Amino acid sequence: MKSFDYLRPETLEEALAALSDPDTAVLGGGTNLLDLMKLGVALPDRLVDLTRLPGLDRIETLPDGSWRIGAMVRNADLARDPGFAAAFPMVAEALLSGASAQLRNAATLGGNLMQATRCAWFQDPQARCNRRAPGSGCDALEGANRGHAVLGWTPACIAVHPSDFCVPLAALDAQVEVAGPAGIRHVPLETFHLLPGEEAHRVTALEPGEIVLALRLPAAAAAFAGHARYLKLRERTSFAFALLSAAAALRVEDGRIAEARLALGGVAARPWRCHAAEVLLESAPAAPDSFARAAAAALETAAPSGANGYKIVLAERILARALAAAAAGTPAEMPALPGSLMDDSDRETAHA
Amino acid sequence: MPDDIAPTRHQRLGSNAGDPHSRLDGIAKITGAARYAADNAPAGLLWAVIAGAPVARGRVARLDTAAALAHPGVTHVITPENRPALHKDPDLRAALFDWKLDLLQDDRIRYAGAPMALVLAETAEAAAEGARLLAPEIEADPARIGFGDGLAFAAETVGIGAPPATAVGDVEAGFAAAAQVTEVEIETPPQYHNAMEPHAIVAQWQGERLVIDTPNQAIVMSRPSFAAYFGIPPENVHIRSPYLGGGFGSKAILNPAQILACLAARETGRPVKLVLSRAQMYGPTGHRGATRQSLRLGVDAAGRLTALSHHAVSATSSFDDFLEPAANAALNTYACPAISVSHSGSRWDIGTPGPMRAPGEATGSAALECAMDEAAHAAGLDPLDFRLRNYAETDPATGRAYSSKALRECYALGAERFGWKTRPMQPGQMRDARGRLLGWGMGTSLFPAPMFQAEARATLRADGSAVVETAASDMGQGAWTALAQIAAEGLGLDLAQVEFRSGDSELPDAGVAGGSGHTATAGSALYSAGRDVIAQLTALATADPASPLHGAGNRAVVAADGWLRIEGEDHRRESYAAILARAGRDALTGRGKGARDPAHAEARAMFSHGAVFAEVAVDPALLQIRVTRLTGAFAAGRIINPKLAESQLLGGMIWGLGFALQEEALHDRRSGRLLNADLAGYHVPVNADLAEIEALTVHEEDRFVNPLGVKGVGELGITGTAGAIANAVWHATGRRVRRFPIHPEDLA
């Protein structure tokens, strides 16, 4: 493979200085980047390993009640952090529904946010892909695209974002803390990943030289802990990306929905926040009719990008299912098969 | 059905065979001490990487060999322009097991991933980067992949030299006499072996001798194939293959990487190591070719088959002819007076397919069992009842008696364990506690019980221990253990007293580890070598007046636990060591052969059988499918090691699950490149997919297959399972999906 330099900065300043070089890639757990390098999709001249930067492995609550999670926190550590999992159970469930135990032990929060689409043509350096090679075209349009986007796509790109983790984060108004030459700024996770327009090669809100430093979850997001679920449709019971997924969180007061938070995974180039559906649910009874109406609204603008029209129907159904599951209450214990439609563990609820 | 359905205990041969020994090589494998081919690193090693073609059809116009050679560490770039001559034309098939190979003979591209060049370097990384720097300029032609784009052709042979069509009885008359005719079309996709261990070779020349470390399923048999490319006698090829991390057929056939590495080693005068990447295992190393199968089943008013026709279009490469013999599944499974099977080919721009675990039987039984299910339903019959009405008492293809066939017992045991009798006839009738649709389906498993040719040597040593030798292949199936058990049995020694040497071409030929016939073949040779030793030892003892066995004459001498004794006179006994010592012998060597008695082979049909019952749960709204229960009951002759046999059967059933719901290679339409040439994209089952799975064996004695009564279990489990799961999906949902694997959207 291509030779590259490997840098392991000790301070954030050193890291940012190293990133000023354009052909530099940032290394976290390496569970996606190293694959892309082996495939010849990523060909950096140097890698900047952030895993030794001080302080980025912390999970902490701030004085205002919000949570701050460092970019180098491993997926497994975050999912198994008792305080975090209690406050944000659907985030923990999403994390545990993803990949395999080995990958979760290695993968980092920052790396999860920055991971690339698994679109087969993006991962093939010889293929036409506007996301990887601007202006080259999109081979996915004419290919085996049953897993591709039904929302927010353009003919330039029909890829979907692969993350499970980011789906509940988008629903819960998470903010991405970004560090760069100009200092620190915050970007809503919901818009951190960019949708394609006429072009598709810019995939996140990061400017050149910027890195993800941490993730913030507002204190208000923990108010949904009693009614929050992540559900994932996939063709293998574990170790498979979502064909579709949904995160649903409710605040229920006297049988009525006070507030709802909803997002879909596997439908677009970003985790898809469903604002219109959330509005419809406010003050509605926590009942199947409300869920069906909201789910239909969420998919109103959906359109197939290929042989994936079935995903629109199923996305509606998985949203309604996730809402019903959330209304029933967060399980007292993490399901044996987190996020799985095939889980049979007990349904005692924690906070209902 | 018999009342007693409890699994019968297997009759043990003696102290060794029949024991559920754990693998003798298990600790070496889990501690990393077992040395696989790619673990070898002789001094002076060069690393080789194949630069594979980026399109499926066309020609290589230019390669930037200068750029590759300029990369630090790169030593050689071999392309069609400078490739040293080979002694044999790679496009010539000289023997039955020869495949045409892409060995840089010209600039044509015949499939994606075909070698365009070989880059040699001092490190693996430099070789890989050198290959990337070749930056090929390609003149590409459109890829012809898929039954729509492939070129149809008439088949000359299917499988390994088998006839493409067979007919028994008057099929048209059979259909005319039928009360109902069921017609079914089923498609199966290209599937890849995906052995855990990638194909690898370390090749070095010692003068005119070629020494290679490479995983190989036919260690001695493949020597001539290697030798032919280099114009050396087969005995000059030394193959070491102590362990294979899975083979499944793909390591029984030479692949281009092996010959190119040997060529590079000869050219450079240095040892060369070549390890394929996972992605490179999708192309030049064989796969299970796609099939499109059409079946017609005529059934009379009594629910008996009157005619059965099975035609398969099998995909192969543009330049070679291996065709998945899928339709032959109809020949031996169900009683029917008129059967017609036939095959034709479809040429695609892909690597040539080859044998992959149950080649033909897996694809063919998947289609046949689905068709049987449809016919049963059309006839208003329970699927098991329908199969029993069509139970073949003799082989439908030949009329021969079976050497043994305990399929009825398999049906009974499996159905009882599964609880089949409460199955509702109509689909969509069952739900689990969570409201998921449940469905039950079944399938018949069938696999031939072949034997090949093998030889073995057994040497009794002065201390009464023994060494036994044959060049068998342990692919992970447990040959190191099961064969040693048989060898110990033949010698009348405890397993611990037997040193088993295997996996090396300097040892006697054990034949091929394929066709589920390795235990039967190599085991028979080992057993008879042991018996030869015992016969010689008995002769020594009974002829010696000083021996307690002297003059035993015709009275039976029994060999057990390192002693010879006279049956019924237990005090008349002597240890092996004592007999040798008195005879002044420091060793005694016996030889044995394993091969089928030709008279039995002529007179009997020989198959392993089984019945698989599947339960699936389907989410009624989201259409996710999960196999919640799999019960298999199998009859495969004598079981040498129940633990290993169960693992083999479970592994086959799990493969069947992957076949039904997951496995599928996808190609880019334009370039023909694989879209999912890795284990993230090409799904095989994970542990969480297996909710409840059970493999049972029923007692079966077979006096004809071989003296040991051993059939085979390696490929049996996959047959029957894929169809059983598809039938269960129908029973849950009412949807007949006629293309494997079954996806959620197929149920929408």
JSON list of C-alpha atoms in Angstrom, two decimals, chain B residues 27-146:
[
{"chain": "B", "resi": 27, "resn": "ILE", "atom": "CA", "xyz": [-4.93, -26.47, 21.05]},
{"chain": "B", "resi": 28, "resn": "ALA", "atom": "CA", "xyz": [-2.29, -25.85, 18.39]},
{"chain": "B", "resi": 29, "resn": "LYS", "atom": "CA", "xyz": [-4.87, -23.93, 16.38]},
{"chain": "B", "resi": 30, "resn": "ILE", "atom": "CA", "xyz": [-6.28, -21.77, 19.13]},
{"chain": "B", "resi": 31, "resn": "THR", "atom": "CA", "xyz": [-2.84, -20.93, 20.49]},
{"chain": "B", "resi": 32, "resn": "GLY", "atom": "CA", "xyz": [-1.48, -20.04, 17.06]},
{"chain": "B", "resi": 33, "resn": "ALA", "atom": "CA", "xyz": [1.10, -22.82, 17.13]},
{"chain": "B", "resi": 34, "resn": "ALA", "atom": "CA", "xyz": [-0.40, -24.49, 14.05]},
{"chain": "B", "resi": 35, "resn": "ARG", "atom": "CA", "xyz": [1.60, -23.27, 11.09]},
{"chain": "B", "resi": 36, "resn": "TYR", "atom": "CA", "xyz": [-0.53, -22.39, 8.08]},
{"chain": "B", "resi": 37, "resn": "ALA", "atom": "CA", "xyz": [0.99, -21.87, 4.64]},
{"chain": "B", "resi": 38, "resn": "ALA", "atom": "CA", "xyz": [1.29, -18.10, 4.92]},
{"chain": "B", "resi": 39, "resn": "ASP", "atom": "CA", "xyz": [3.04, -18.44, 8.30]},
{"chain": "B", "resi": 40, "resn": "ASN", "atom": "CA", "xyz": [6.14, -19.74, 6.54]},
{"chain": "B", "resi": 41, "resn": "ALA", "atom": "CA", "xyz": [8.90, -17.23, 5.97]},
{"chain": "B", "resi": 42, "resn": "PRO", "atom": "CA", "xyz": [12.06, -18.82, 4.60]},
{"chain": "B", "resi": 43, "resn": "ALA", "atom": "CA", "xyz": [15.19, -16.68, 4.49]},
{"chain": "B", "resi": 44, "resn": "GLY", "atom": "CA", "xyz": [15.53, -14.44, 1.47]},
{"chain": "B", "resi": 45, "resn": "LEU", "atom": "CA", "xyz": [11.80, -14.28, 0.92]},
{"chain": "B", "resi": 46, "resn": "LEU", "atom": "CA", "xyz": [10.24, -12.08, -1.77]},
{"chain": "B", "resi": 47, "resn": "TRP", "atom": "CA", "xyz": [6.61, -11.01, -1.50]},
{"chain": "B", "resi": 48, "resn": "ALA", "atom": "CA", "xyz": [4.37, -11.21, -4.53]},
{"chain": "B", "resi": 49, "resn": "VAL", "atom": "CA", "xyz": [1.14, -9.36, -5.17]},
{"chain": "B", "resi": 50, "resn": "ILE", "atom": "CA", "xyz": [-1.16, -9.94, -8.11]},
{"chain": "B", "resi": 51, "resn": "ALA", "atom": "CA", "xyz": [-2.37, -6.84, -9.93]},
{"chain": "B", "resi": 52, "resn": "GLY", "atom": "CA", "xyz": [-5.89, -7.83, -10.87]},
{"chain": "B", "resi": 53, "resn": "ALA", "atom": "CA", "xyz": [-7.89, -6.59, -13.85]},
{"chain": "B", "resi": 54, "resn": "PRO", "atom": "CA", "xyz": [-10.29, -3.74, -13.04]},
{"chain": "B", "resi": 55, "resn": "VAL", "atom": "CA", "xyz": [-12.87, -4.81, -15.63]},
{"chain": "B", "resi": 56, "resn": "ALA", "atom": "CA", "xyz": [-14.43, -8.10, -16.62]},
{"chain": "B", "resi": 57, "resn": "ARG", "atom": "CA", "xyz": [-13.73, -7.92, -20.34]},
{"chain": "B", "resi": 58, "resn": "GLY", "atom": "CA", "xyz": [-11.28, -6.13, -22.56]},
{"chain": "B", "resi": 59, "resn": "ARG", "atom": "CA", "xyz": [-7.53, -5.82, -22.87]},
{"chain": "B", "resi": 60, "resn": "VAL", "atom": "CA", "xyz": [-4.72, -4.21, -20.98]},
{"chain": "B", "resi": 61, "resn": "ALA", "atom": "CA", "xyz": [-3.34, -1.43, -23.18]},
{"chain": "B", "resi": 62, "resn": "ARG", "atom": "CA", "xyz": [-0.60, -0.23, -20.87]},
{"chain": "B", "resi": 63, "resn": "LEU", "atom": "CA", "xyz": [0.88, -0.83, -17.47]},
{"chain": "B", "resi": 64, "resn": "ASP", "atom": "CA", "xyz": [3.21, 1.66, -15.81]},
{"chain": "B", "resi": 65, "resn": "THR", "atom": "CA", "xyz": [5.81, -0.91, -14.87]},
{"chain": "B", "resi": 66, "resn": "ALA", "atom": "CA", "xyz": [8.43, 1.83, -14.56]},
{"chain": "B", "resi": 67, "resn": "ALA", "atom": "CA", "xyz": [6.48, 3.48, -11.79]},
{"chain": "B", "resi": 68, "resn": "ALA", "atom": "CA", "xyz": [6.10, 0.20, -9.98]},
{"chain": "B", "resi": 69, "resn": "LEU", "atom": "CA", "xyz": [9.77, -0.67, -10.33]},
{"chain": "B", "resi": 70, "resn": "ALA", "atom": "CA", "xyz": [10.74, 2.79, -9.11]},
{"chain": "B", "resi": 71, "resn": "HIS", "atom": "CA", "xyz": [8.93, 2.21, -5.82]},
{"chain": "B", "resi": 72, "resn": "PRO", "atom": "CA", "xyz": [11.42, 1.38, -3.07]},
{"chain": "B", "resi": 73, "resn": "GLY", "atom": "CA", "xyz": [11.54, -2.33, -2.39]},
{"chain": "B", "resi": 74, "resn": "VAL", "atom": "CA", "xyz": [9.96, -3.48, -5.64]},
{"chain": "B", "resi": 75, "resn": "THR", "atom": "CA", "xyz": [12.29, -5.92, -7.40]},
{"chain": "B", "resi": 76, "resn": "HIS", "atom": "CA", "xyz": [10.39, -7.37, -10.35]},
{"chain": "B", "resi": 77, "resn": "VAL", "atom": "CA", "xyz": [7.24, -6.80, -12.34]},
{"chain": "B", "resi": 78, "resn": "ILE", "atom": "CA", "xyz": [6.12, -9.75, -14.41]},
{"chain": "B", "resi": 79, "resn": "THR", "atom": "CA", "xyz": [3.65, -9.00, -17.20]},
{"chain": "B", "resi": 80, "resn": "PRO", "atom": "CA", "xyz": [2.65, -10.86, -20.38]},
{"chain": "B", "resi": 81, "resn": "GLU", "atom": "CA", "xyz": [5.55, -9.05, -22.09]},
{"chain": "B", "resi": 82, "resn": "ASN", "atom": "CA", "xyz": [8.26, -10.57, -19.93]},
{"chain": "B", "resi": 83, "resn": "ARG", "atom": "CA", "xyz": [6.58, -13.55, -18.35]},
{"chain": "B", "resi": 84, "resn": "PRO", "atom": "CA", "xyz": [8.99, -16.52, -18.48]},
{"chain": "B", "resi": 85, "resn": "ALA", "atom": "CA", "xyz": [7.79, -19.47, -20.53]},
{"chain": "B", "resi": 86, "resn": "LEU", "atom": "CA", "xyz": [5.72, -22.18, -18.95]},
{"chain": "B", "resi": 87, "resn": "HIS", "atom": "CA", "xyz": [6.00, -25.80, -19.96]},
{"chain": "B", "resi": 88, "resn": "LYS", "atom": "CA", "xyz": [2.25, -26.13, -20.36]},
{"chain": "B", "resi": 89, "resn": "ASP", "atom": "CA", "xyz": [-0.36, -24.00, -22.10]},
{"chain": "B", "resi": 90, "resn": "PRO", "atom": "CA", "xyz": [-2.55, -22.56, -19.35]},
{"chain": "B", "resi": 91, "resn": "ASP", "atom": "CA", "xyz": [-5.53, -22.71, -21.70]},
{"chain": "B", "resi": 92, "resn": "LEU", "atom": "CA", "xyz": [-5.13, -26.45, -22.12]},
{"chain": "B", "resi": 93, "resn": "ARG", "atom": "CA", "xyz": [-6.94, -28.84, -19.85]},
{"chain": "B", "resi": 94, "resn": "ALA", "atom": "CA", "xyz": [-4.84, -31.98, -19.73]},
{"chain": "B", "resi": 95, "resn": "ALA", "atom": "CA", "xyz": [-6.54, -33.74, -16.84]},
{"chain": "B", "resi": 96, "resn": "LEU", "atom": "CA", "xyz": [-9.99, -34.03, -15.29]},
{"chain": "B", "resi": 97, "resn": "PHE", "atom": "CA", "xyz": [-9.17, -31.64, -12.47]},
{"chain": "B", "resi": 98, "resn": "ASP", "atom": "CA", "xyz": [-7.43, -29.05, -14.69]},
{"chain": "B", "resi": 99, "resn": "TRP", "atom": "CA", "xyz": [-9.02, -25.66, -14.95]},
{"chain": "B", "resi": 100, "resn": "LYS", "atom": "CA", "xyz": [-7.87, -23.12, -17.54]},
{"chain": "B", "resi": 101, "resn": "LEU", "atom": "CA", "xyz": [-5.81, -20.53, -15.70]},
{"chain": "B", "resi": 102, "resn": "ASP", "atom": "CA", "xyz": [-4.98, -16.90, -16.34]},
{"chain": "B", "resi": 103, "resn": "LEU", "atom": "CA", "xyz": [-1.19, -16.91, -16.10]},
{"chain": "B", "resi": 104, "resn": "LEU", "atom": "CA", "xyz": [-0.28, -13.72, -17.93]},
{"chain": "B", "resi": 105, "resn": "GLN", "atom": "CA", "xyz": [-0.41, -15.52, -21.28]},
{"chain": "B", "resi": 106, "resn": "ASP", "atom": "CA", "xyz": [-1.63, -12.39, -23.06]},
{"chain": "B", "resi": 107, "resn": "ASP", "atom": "CA", "xyz": [-3.20, -8.95, -22.57]},
{"chain": "B", "resi": 108, "resn": "ARG", "atom": "CA", "xyz": [-6.80, -10.19, -22.70]},
{"chain": "B", "resi": 109, "resn": "ILE", "atom": "CA", "xyz": [-9.05, -9.69, -19.70]},
{"chain": "B", "resi": 110, "resn": "ARG", "atom": "CA", "xyz": [-11.60, -12.44, -19.14]},
{"chain": "B", "resi": 111, "resn": "TYR", "atom": "CA", "xyz": [-12.90, -11.53, -15.69]},
{"chain": "B", "resi": 112, "resn": "ALA", "atom": "CA", "xyz": [-12.48, -8.86, -13.05]},
{"chain": "B", "resi": 113, "resn": "GLY", "atom": "CA", "xyz": [-9.57, -9.66, -10.80]},
{"chain": "B", "resi": 114, "resn": "ALA", "atom": "CA", "xyz": [-7.77, -11.79, -13.39]},
{"chain": "B", "resi": 115, "resn": "PRO", "atom": "CA", "xyz": [-4.00, -11.35, -13.11]},
{"chain": "B", "resi": 116, "resn": "MET", "atom": "CA", "xyz": [-2.58, -8.56, -15.29]},
{"chain": "B", "resi": 117, "resn": "ALA", "atom": "CA", "xyz": [0.82, -8.57, -13.63]},
{"chain": "B", "resi": 118, "resn": "LEU", "atom": "CA", "xyz": [2.75, -9.95, -10.71]},
{"chain": "B", "resi": 119, "resn": "VAL", "atom": "CA", "xyz": [4.75, -7.51, -8.59]},
{"chain": "B", "resi": 120, "resn": "LEU", "atom": "CA", "xyz": [7.60, -8.80, -6.42]},
{"chain": "B", "resi": 121, "resn": "ALA", "atom": "CA", "xyz": [9.12, -6.83, -3.59]},
{"chain": "B", "resi": 122, "resn": "GLU", "atom": "CA", "xyz": [11.11, -7.09, -0.39]},
{"chain": "B", "resi": 123, "resn": "THR", "atom": "CA", "xyz": [8.01, -6.38, 1.69]},
{"chain": "B", "resi": 124, "resn": "ALA", "atom": "CA", "xyz": [4.31, -7.09, 1.36]},
{"chain": "B", "resi": 125, "resn": "GLU", "atom": "CA", "xyz": [3.53, -3.37, 1.54]},
{"chain": "B", "resi": 126, "resn": "ALA", "atom": "CA", "xyz": [5.96, -2.47, -1.24]},
{"chain": "B", "resi": 127, "resn": "ALA", "atom": "CA", "xyz": [4.55, -5.21, -3.47]},
{"chain": "B", "resi": 128, "resn": "ALA", "atom": "CA", "xyz": [1.00, -3.97, -2.89]},
{"chain": "B", "resi": 129, "resn": "GLU", "atom": "CA", "xyz": [1.94, -0.39, -3.63]},
{"chain": "B", "resi": 130, "resn": "GLY", "atom": "CA", "xyz": [3.87, -1.50, -6.72]},
{"chain": "B", "resi": 131, "resn": "ALA", "atom": "CA", "xyz": [0.72, -3.23, -7.97]},
{"chain": "B", "resi": 132, "resn": "ARG", "atom": "CA", "xyz": [-1.30, -0.07, -7.41]},
{"chain": "B", "resi": 133, "resn": "LEU", "atom": "CA", "xyz": [1.26, 2.08, -9.21]},
{"chain": "B", "resi": 134, "resn": "LEU", "atom": "CA", "xyz": [0.84, 0.03, -12.40]},
{"chain": "B", "resi": 135, "resn": "ALA", "atom": "CA", "xyz": [-2.21, 2.25, -13.06]},
{"chain": "B", "resi": 136, "resn": "PRO", "atom": "CA", "xyz": [-3.47, 0.16, -15.98]},
{"chain": "B", "resi": 137, "resn": "GLU", "atom": "CA", "xyz": [-4.89, 1.68, -19.09]},
{"chain": "B", "resi": 138, "resn": "ILE", "atom": "CA", "xyz": [-7.70, -0.59, -20.17]},
{"chain": "B", "resi": 139, "resn": "GLU", "atom": "CA", "xyz": [-9.62, -0.98, -23.38]},
{"chain": "B", "resi": 140, "resn": "ALA", "atom": "CA", "xyz": [-12.82, -2.23, -21.86]},
{"chain": "B", "resi": 141, "resn": "ASP", "atom": "CA", "xyz": [-15.72, -4.04, -23.46]},
{"chain": "B", "resi": 142, "resn": "PRO", "atom": "CA", "xyz": [-19.11, -4.24, -21.79]},
{"chain": "B", "resi": 143, "resn": "ALA", "atom": "CA", "xyz": [-19.32, -6.99, -19.22]},
{"chain": "B", "resi": 144, "resn": "ARG", "atom": "CA", "xyz": [-21.72, -9.83, -20.00]},
{"chain": "B", "resi": 145, "resn": "ILE", "atom": "CA", "xyz": [-22.93, -10.93, -16.61]},
{"chain": "B", "resi": 146, "resn": "GLY", "atom": "CA", "xyz": [-26.34, -12.30, -15.73]}
]
